[in-house]
CSV table of C-alpha atoms and ligand atoms in Angstrom, one decimal:
chain,number,residue,atom,x,y,z
A,23,MET,CA,-30.5,-23.9,-8.2
A,24,ASN,CA,-32.6,-22.1,-5.5
A,25,ALA,CA,-31.3,-21.7,-2.0
A,26,GLU,CA,-33.1,-24.7,-0.1
A,27,ALA,CA,-32.4,-27.2,-2.8
A,28,ARG,CA,-28.4,-26.2,-2.2
A,29,SER,CA,-28.0,-26.1,0.9
A,30,ILE,CA,-29.5,-29.7,1.1
A,31,ALA,CA,-27.3,-31.2,-1.4
A,32,LYS,CA,-24.4,-29.6,0.7
A,33,ASP,CA,-25.4,-31.3,3.4
A,34,GLU,CA,-24.8,-34.7,1.5
A,35,THR,CA,-21.8,-33.6,-0.4
A,36,PRO,CA,-19.9,-36.2,2.4
A,37,GLY,CA,-22.6,-38.9,1.8
A,38,ILE,CA,-22.5,-38.1,-2.4
A,39,PHE,CA,-18.5,-38.5,-2.2
A,40,SER,CA,-18.5,-42.1,-0.6
A,41,GLU,CA,-21.2,-43.7,-3.1
A,42,ILE,CA,-19.0,-42.2,-5.8
A,43,ALA,CA,-15.5,-42.9,-4.1
A,44,PRO,CA,-14.4,-45.9,-5.8
A,45,ARG,CA,-14.6,-44.5,-9.2
A,46,TYR,CA,-14.3,-41.1,-8.7
A,47,ASP,CA,-10.0,-41.2,-9.8
A,48,LEU,CA,-11.2,-42.7,-12.9
A,49,LEU,CA,-14.4,-41.0,-13.8
A,50,ASN,CA,-12.0,-37.4,-13.5
A,51,HIS,CA,-9.6,-38.6,-15.1
A,52,VAL,CA,-12.0,-40.3,-18.5
A,53,LEU,CA,-14.0,-36.8,-18.2
A,54,SER,CA,-11.1,-34.0,-18.2
A,55,LEU,CA,-9.0,-35.9,-20.9
A,56,ASN,CA,-6.6,-36.4,-17.9
A,57,ILE,CA,-6.2,-32.3,-18.0
A,58,ASP,CA,-7.4,-32.1,-14.0
A,59,ARG,CA,-3.3,-34.2,-13.5
A,60,LEU,CA,-1.7,-31.3,-15.4
A,61,TRP,CA,-3.5,-29.1,-12.9
A,62,ARG,CA,-3.2,-30.4,-9.8
A,63,ARG,CA,0.8,-30.7,-11.2
A,64,GLU,CA,0.8,-27.1,-11.6
A,65,LEU,CA,-1.0,-26.2,-8.1
A,66,VAL,CA,1.8,-27.5,-6.8
A,67,ARG,CA,4.4,-26.3,-9.2
A,68,MET,CA,2.7,-22.8,-8.1
A,69,ALA,CA,2.7,-23.8,-4.3
A,70,ASN,CA,6.5,-23.6,-4.3
A,71,VAL,CA,7.3,-25.9,-0.6
A,72,HIS,CA,11.0,-26.0,0.3
A,73,LYS,CA,11.4,-30.1,0.3
A,74,SER,CA,11.3,-29.5,4.8
A,75,GLY,CA,8.0,-27.5,4.7
A,76,ALA,CA,4.9,-28.0,5.7
A,77,VAL,CA,1.5,-28.7,3.8
A,78,MET,CA,-2.1,-28.7,3.3
A,79,ASP,CA,-4.7,-29.7,1.5
A,80,ALA,CA,-9.0,-29.6,2.2
A,81,CYS,CA,-11.0,-31.6,0.7
A,82,THR,CA,-8.3,-34.4,-0.1
A,83,GLY,CA,-11.0,-36.8,-1.4
A,84,THR,CA,-8.4,-39.4,-2.9
A,85,ALA,CA,-5.5,-37.0,-1.7
A,86,ASP,CA,-4.1,-37.2,-5.4
A,87,VAL,CA,-2.9,-33.7,-4.3
A,88,ALA,CA,-1.3,-34.6,-0.6
A,89,ILE,CA,0.2,-37.5,-2.8
A,90,ALA,CA,1.4,-34.6,-5.0
A,91,PHE,CA,3.5,-33.2,-2.4
A,92,GLY,CA,4.5,-36.1,-0.9
A,93,LYS,CA,6.5,-36.9,-3.1
A,94,ARG,CA,8.2,-33.7,-3.1
A,95,LEU,CA,8.4,-32.9,0.1
A,96,GLU,CA,11.6,-35.0,1.1
A,97,TYR,CA,11.6,-34.1,4.0
A,98,GLY,CA,8.3,-32.6,4.7
A,99,THR,CA,5.1,-33.2,6.4
A,100,VAL,CA,1.7,-33.5,4.5
A,101,ALA,CA,-1.9,-33.2,6.3
A,102,GLY,CA,-5.2,-33.4,3.9
A,103,VAL,CA,-7.9,-33.7,5.6
A,104,ASP,CA,-11.7,-34.4,4.3
A,105,MET,CA,-14.9,-35.2,5.4
A,106,SER,CA,-15.7,-38.1,3.8
A,107,ASP,CA,-14.0,-41.5,4.6
A,108,GLY,CA,-15.1,-43.1,1.6
A,109,MET,CA,-12.4,-40.7,-0.4
A,110,LEU,CA,-10.4,-41.3,2.2
A,111,GLY,CA,-10.2,-44.8,2.1
A,112,ILE,CA,-9.5,-44.9,-1.1
A,113,GLY,CA,-6.6,-42.3,-0.9
A,114,GLN,CA,-5.0,-44.0,2.4
A,115,SER,CA,-4.8,-47.3,-0.5
A,116,LYS,CA,-2.7,-44.4,-2.3
A,117,LEU,CA,-1.2,-43.1,-0.2
A,118,ARG,CA,0.5,-47.3,1.2
A,119,LYS,CA,1.0,-48.9,-2.8
A,120,ARG,CA,3.4,-45.2,-3.1
A,121,GLY,CA,4.9,-46.1,0.3
A,122,LEU,CA,4.5,-42.6,1.7
A,123,SER,CA,2.1,-43.4,4.7
A,124,ASP,CA,4.4,-41.9,7.1
A,125,ARG,CA,4.7,-38.2,5.2
A,126,VAL,CA,1.4,-37.6,4.4
A,127,LYS,CA,-1.4,-38.3,7.2
A,128,LEU,CA,-5.0,-37.7,6.1
A,129,PHE,CA,-7.5,-36.8,8.8
A,130,GLU,CA,-11.5,-36.8,8.4
A,131,GLY,CA,-12.3,-33.1,9.8
A,132,ASP,CA,-14.8,-30.2,8.3
A,133,ALA,CA,-12.7,-27.6,5.9
A,134,LEU,CA,-14.8,-24.8,8.2
A,135,ALA,CA,-13.0,-25.9,11.5
A,136,LEU,CA,-10.5,-27.7,10.2
A,137,PRO,CA,-8.1,-29.7,13.5
A,138,PHE,CA,-5.4,-27.5,13.2
A,139,ALA,CA,-3.9,-24.9,15.8
A,140,SER,CA,-3.5,-21.1,13.8
A,141,ALA,CA,-0.8,-20.5,12.0
A,142,SER,CA,0.6,-24.2,11.1
A,143,PHE,CA,1.7,-24.9,7.1
A,144,ASP,CA,3.4,-23.0,4.9
A,145,ALA,CA,0.8,-23.7,2.4
A,146,VAL,CA,-2.6,-24.2,2.4
A,147,THR,CA,-4.4,-25.8,-0.9
A,148,ILE,CA,-7.4,-26.8,-1.9
A,149,ALA,CA,-8.8,-28.4,-5.3
A,150,PHE,CA,-12.1,-28.5,-6.7
A,151,GLY,CA,-13.3,-28.4,-2.7
A,152,LEU,CA,-13.9,-25.3,-2.0
A,153,ARG,CA,-17.0,-24.8,-4.5
A,154,ASN,CA,-19.0,-27.3,-1.9
A,155,LEU,CA,-18.7,-26.2,1.1
A,156,PRO,CA,-22.0,-24.6,2.4
A,157,ASP,CA,-19.6,-21.5,3.7
A,158,TYR,CA,-17.0,-20.5,0.1
A,159,SER,CA,-15.6,-16.5,2.7
A,160,ARG,CA,-15.7,-19.1,5.8
A,161,GLY,CA,-13.6,-22.1,4.8
A,162,ILE,CA,-11.3,-19.2,2.6
A,163,ARG,CA,-11.0,-17.3,6.4
A,164,GLU,CA,-10.7,-21.4,7.8
A,165,MET,CA,-7.7,-22.0,5.4
A,166,VAL,CA,-6.4,-18.6,6.0
A,167,ARG,CA,-5.9,-18.9,10.2
A,168,THR,CA,-3.5,-21.8,9.9
A,169,LEU,CA,-1.3,-20.4,7.0
A,170,LYS,CA,1.9,-19.7,8.5
A,171,PRO,CA,2.2,-15.6,7.7
A,172,ARG,CA,4.2,-15.1,4.6
A,173,GLY,CA,2.2,-18.5,3.7
A,174,ARG,CA,0.4,-18.8,0.5
A,175,LEU,CA,-3.9,-20.8,-0.3
A,176,LEU,CA,-4.1,-22.2,-3.5
A,177,ILE,CA,-7.3,-23.3,-4.1
A,178,LEU,CA,-7.7,-24.8,-8.0
A,179,GLU,CA,-11.4,-24.2,-8.5
A,180,PHE,CA,-13.5,-24.9,-12.0
A,181,CYS,CA,-15.0,-21.6,-13.2
A,182,PRO,CA,-18.6,-21.4,-14.4
A,183,PRO,CA,-19.4,-20.6,-17.9
A,184,THR,CA,-19.4,-16.8,-18.9
A,185,GLY,CA,-19.9,-16.2,-22.5
A,186,GLY,CA,-19.8,-16.8,-26.3
A,187,LEU,CA,-19.9,-20.3,-27.7
A,188,SER,CA,-17.5,-22.4,-25.2
A,189,LEU,CA,-20.0,-21.0,-23.3
A,190,LYS,CA,-22.9,-23.2,-25.1
A,191,ALA,CA,-20.4,-26.3,-25.1
A,192,TYR,CA,-19.1,-26.1,-21.4
A,193,SER,CA,-23.1,-25.3,-21.1
A,194,PHE,CA,-23.5,-28.8,-22.9
A,195,TYR,CA,-21.0,-30.5,-21.7
A,196,LEU,CA,-22.5,-29.7,-17.6
A,197,GLN,CA,-25.9,-31.0,-18.0
A,198,SER,CA,-25.9,-33.2,-20.5
A,199,VAL,CA,-22.6,-35.3,-20.8
A,200,LEU,CA,-21.1,-34.7,-17.4
A,201,PRO,CA,-24.1,-36.3,-15.8
A,202,VAL,CA,-24.6,-38.9,-17.6
A,203,VAL,CA,-21.1,-40.0,-18.1
A,204,GLY,CA,-20.3,-40.4,-14.8
A,205,GLY,CA,-24.1,-41.7,-13.8
A,206,LEU,CA,-23.1,-44.6,-15.8
A,207,VAL,CA,-19.7,-45.6,-14.8
A,208,SER,CA,-20.3,-44.0,-11.5
A,209,GLY,CA,-23.8,-45.6,-11.1
A,210,SER,CA,-24.9,-42.0,-8.8
A,211,ARG,CA,-26.1,-40.2,-11.4
A,212,ARG,CA,-28.0,-38.0,-8.6
A,213,ALA,CA,-23.9,-37.6,-7.9
A,214,TYR,CA,-23.2,-36.1,-10.9
A,215,GLU,CA,-26.2,-34.0,-11.4
A,216,TYR,CA,-24.7,-32.1,-8.2
A,217,LEU,CA,-21.1,-31.6,-9.5
A,218,ALA,CA,-22.3,-29.7,-12.4
A,219,SER,CA,-24.7,-27.8,-10.9
A,220,SER,CA,-21.6,-27.5,-8.3
A,221,ILE,CA,-19.7,-25.8,-11.1
A,222,GLY,CA,-22.9,-23.7,-12.5
A,223,ASP,CA,-23.8,-21.8,-9.2
A,224,PHE,CA,-20.0,-21.3,-8.0
A,225,MET,CA,-18.0,-17.8,-7.9
A,226,THR,CA,-16.7,-16.6,-11.8
A,227,ARG,CA,-13.0,-15.3,-10.8
A,228,ASP,CA,-13.6,-11.8,-10.2
A,229,GLN,CA,-15.6,-12.6,-7.3
A,230,LEU,CA,-13.3,-15.6,-5.9
A,231,LEU,CA,-10.2,-13.0,-5.5
A,232,ALA,CA,-12.3,-10.3,-4.2
A,233,MET,CA,-13.0,-13.3,-1.5
A,234,LEU,CA,-9.3,-13.8,-1.5
A,235,SER,CA,-9.1,-10.2,-0.6
A,236,SER,CA,-11.2,-9.4,1.2
A,237,ALA,CA,-9.6,-12.6,3.7
A,238,GLY,CA,-6.9,-10.2,3.9
A,239,LEU,CA,-4.8,-11.8,1.4
A,240,GLU,CA,-1.9,-10.3,0.4
A,241,GLU,CA,0.0,-10.8,-4.1
A,242,VAL,CA,-3.6,-12.4,-4.9
A,243,ARG,CA,-4.2,-13.7,-8.6
A,244,ALA,CA,-5.2,-16.2,-10.6
A,245,ARG,CA,-4.2,-18.5,-13.2
A,246,LYS,CA,-6.4,-19.2,-16.1
A,247,LEU,CA,-6.3,-23.0,-16.8
A,248,THR,CA,-7.7,-24.6,-20.1
A,249,GLY,CA,-8.9,-21.2,-21.8
A,250,GLY,CA,-10.6,-20.8,-18.4
A,251,ILE,CA,-12.7,-23.9,-17.6
A,252,ALA,CA,-10.7,-23.7,-14.4
A,253,TYR,CA,-8.3,-20.8,-12.5
A,254,ILE,CA,-5.7,-21.0,-9.9
A,255,TYR,CA,-6.4,-19.2,-7.3
A,256,TYR,CA,-3.9,-18.0,-5.3
A,257,GLY,CA,-2.8,-15.4,-1.9
A,258,GLU,CA,-0.6,-14.7,0.6
A,259,LYS,CA,-1.1,-14.5,4.5
A,260,PRO,CA,1.0,-10.8,5.4
A,261,ASN,CA,4.1,-11.3,7.9
A,262,GLY,CA,2.9,-10.1,12.0
A,263,ALA,CA,-0.8,-11.9,10.2
A,264,ALA,CA,-2.4,-13.6,13.8
B,25,SAM,C1,-14.4,-32.7,-5.9
B,25,SAM,S1,-14.0,-33.8,-4.4
B,25,SAM,C2,-12.2,-32.8,-5.0
B,25,SAM,C3,-10.8,-33.8,-3.9
B,25,SAM,C4,-9.6,-33.8,-4.8
B,25,SAM,N1,-8.9,-32.9,-3.1
B,25,SAM,C5,-9.6,-33.7,-5.7
B,25,SAM,O1,-8.9,-32.7,-6.1
B,25,SAM,O2,-10.2,-34.8,-6.3
B,25,SAM,C6,-14.5,-32.8,-3.1
B,25,SAM,C7,-14.6,-33.1,-1.6
B,25,SAM,O3,-14.7,-32.5,-0.9
B,25,SAM,C8,-15.1,-33.3,0.7
B,25,SAM,N2,-16.0,-33.0,1.4
B,25,SAM,C9,-16.9,-31.9,0.7
B,25,SAM,N3,-17.8,-30.7,1.6
B,25,SAM,C10,-16.6,-31.0,3.1
B,25,SAM,C11,-15.9,-29.9,3.6
B,25,SAM,N4,-17.3,-29.5,4.6
B,25,SAM,N5,-15.4,-30.2,4.7
B,25,SAM,C12,-13.9,-31.3,4.2
B,25,SAM,N6,-14.2,-31.5,3.1
B,25,SAM,C13,-15.0,-31.7,2.1
B,25,SAM,C14,-15.8,-34.3,-0.4
B,25,SAM,O4,-16.1,-35.0,1.0
B,25,SAM,C15,-14.4,-34.6,-1.2
B,25,SAM,O5,-14.1,-35.5,-1.4
């Protein structure tokens, strides 16, 4: 995808997600054979937040990660932010059904200009959201801004195919299976073409780790998931950082 096509697609992102919102959860679970649930659970476990902690999930979508934190943080607070009102609407009704509306609050907002004061959260997460931002580095720095000193940033994200036989299988899946199945079930093939190309265009593990270090994070590392299809990236804000 060329730079112009990519920026147009990214400008359209909230609209694309609102289009597929009613089928988003179902498709996630079907297309990933439910592995996405395990990945999100691992993300929440690695955040290791105290049950009275404060957490923010950026690009929260239909709020699966925010809900998982809500269940764990008995006395804490969870904020979820997303630009798509369609995705947030589904998230809101899931929160009501689970009786978590008091503990988990959803906000419509831009991950590049988060509606929170600096140093507010013990952990900030973003699951499958970073690759949708028009400026990855700015998104990371903005999330880091909202972390308290010693707070943790965790990013769950797909990794572009890197080599070998698995490269061919994964590329085939992204280019042929994902748009066709996603398009049939959601009614929006262009949304799933966009999702596939956004994975192919995303940073490699080493590039993303370098970006976390440049944003001033410490203890930076990546945990490989399911043979490297996805990673959880981890970094801590230094003590005394603004
Ligand atoms: C692939 S979904 C991931 C949703 C959820 N985190 C999950 O794990 O399923 C990406 C989400 O990012 C949101 N998004 C894209 N750009 C955004 C931005 N600049 N600010 C906030 N949300 C954004 C979309 O609306 C969408 O809900």
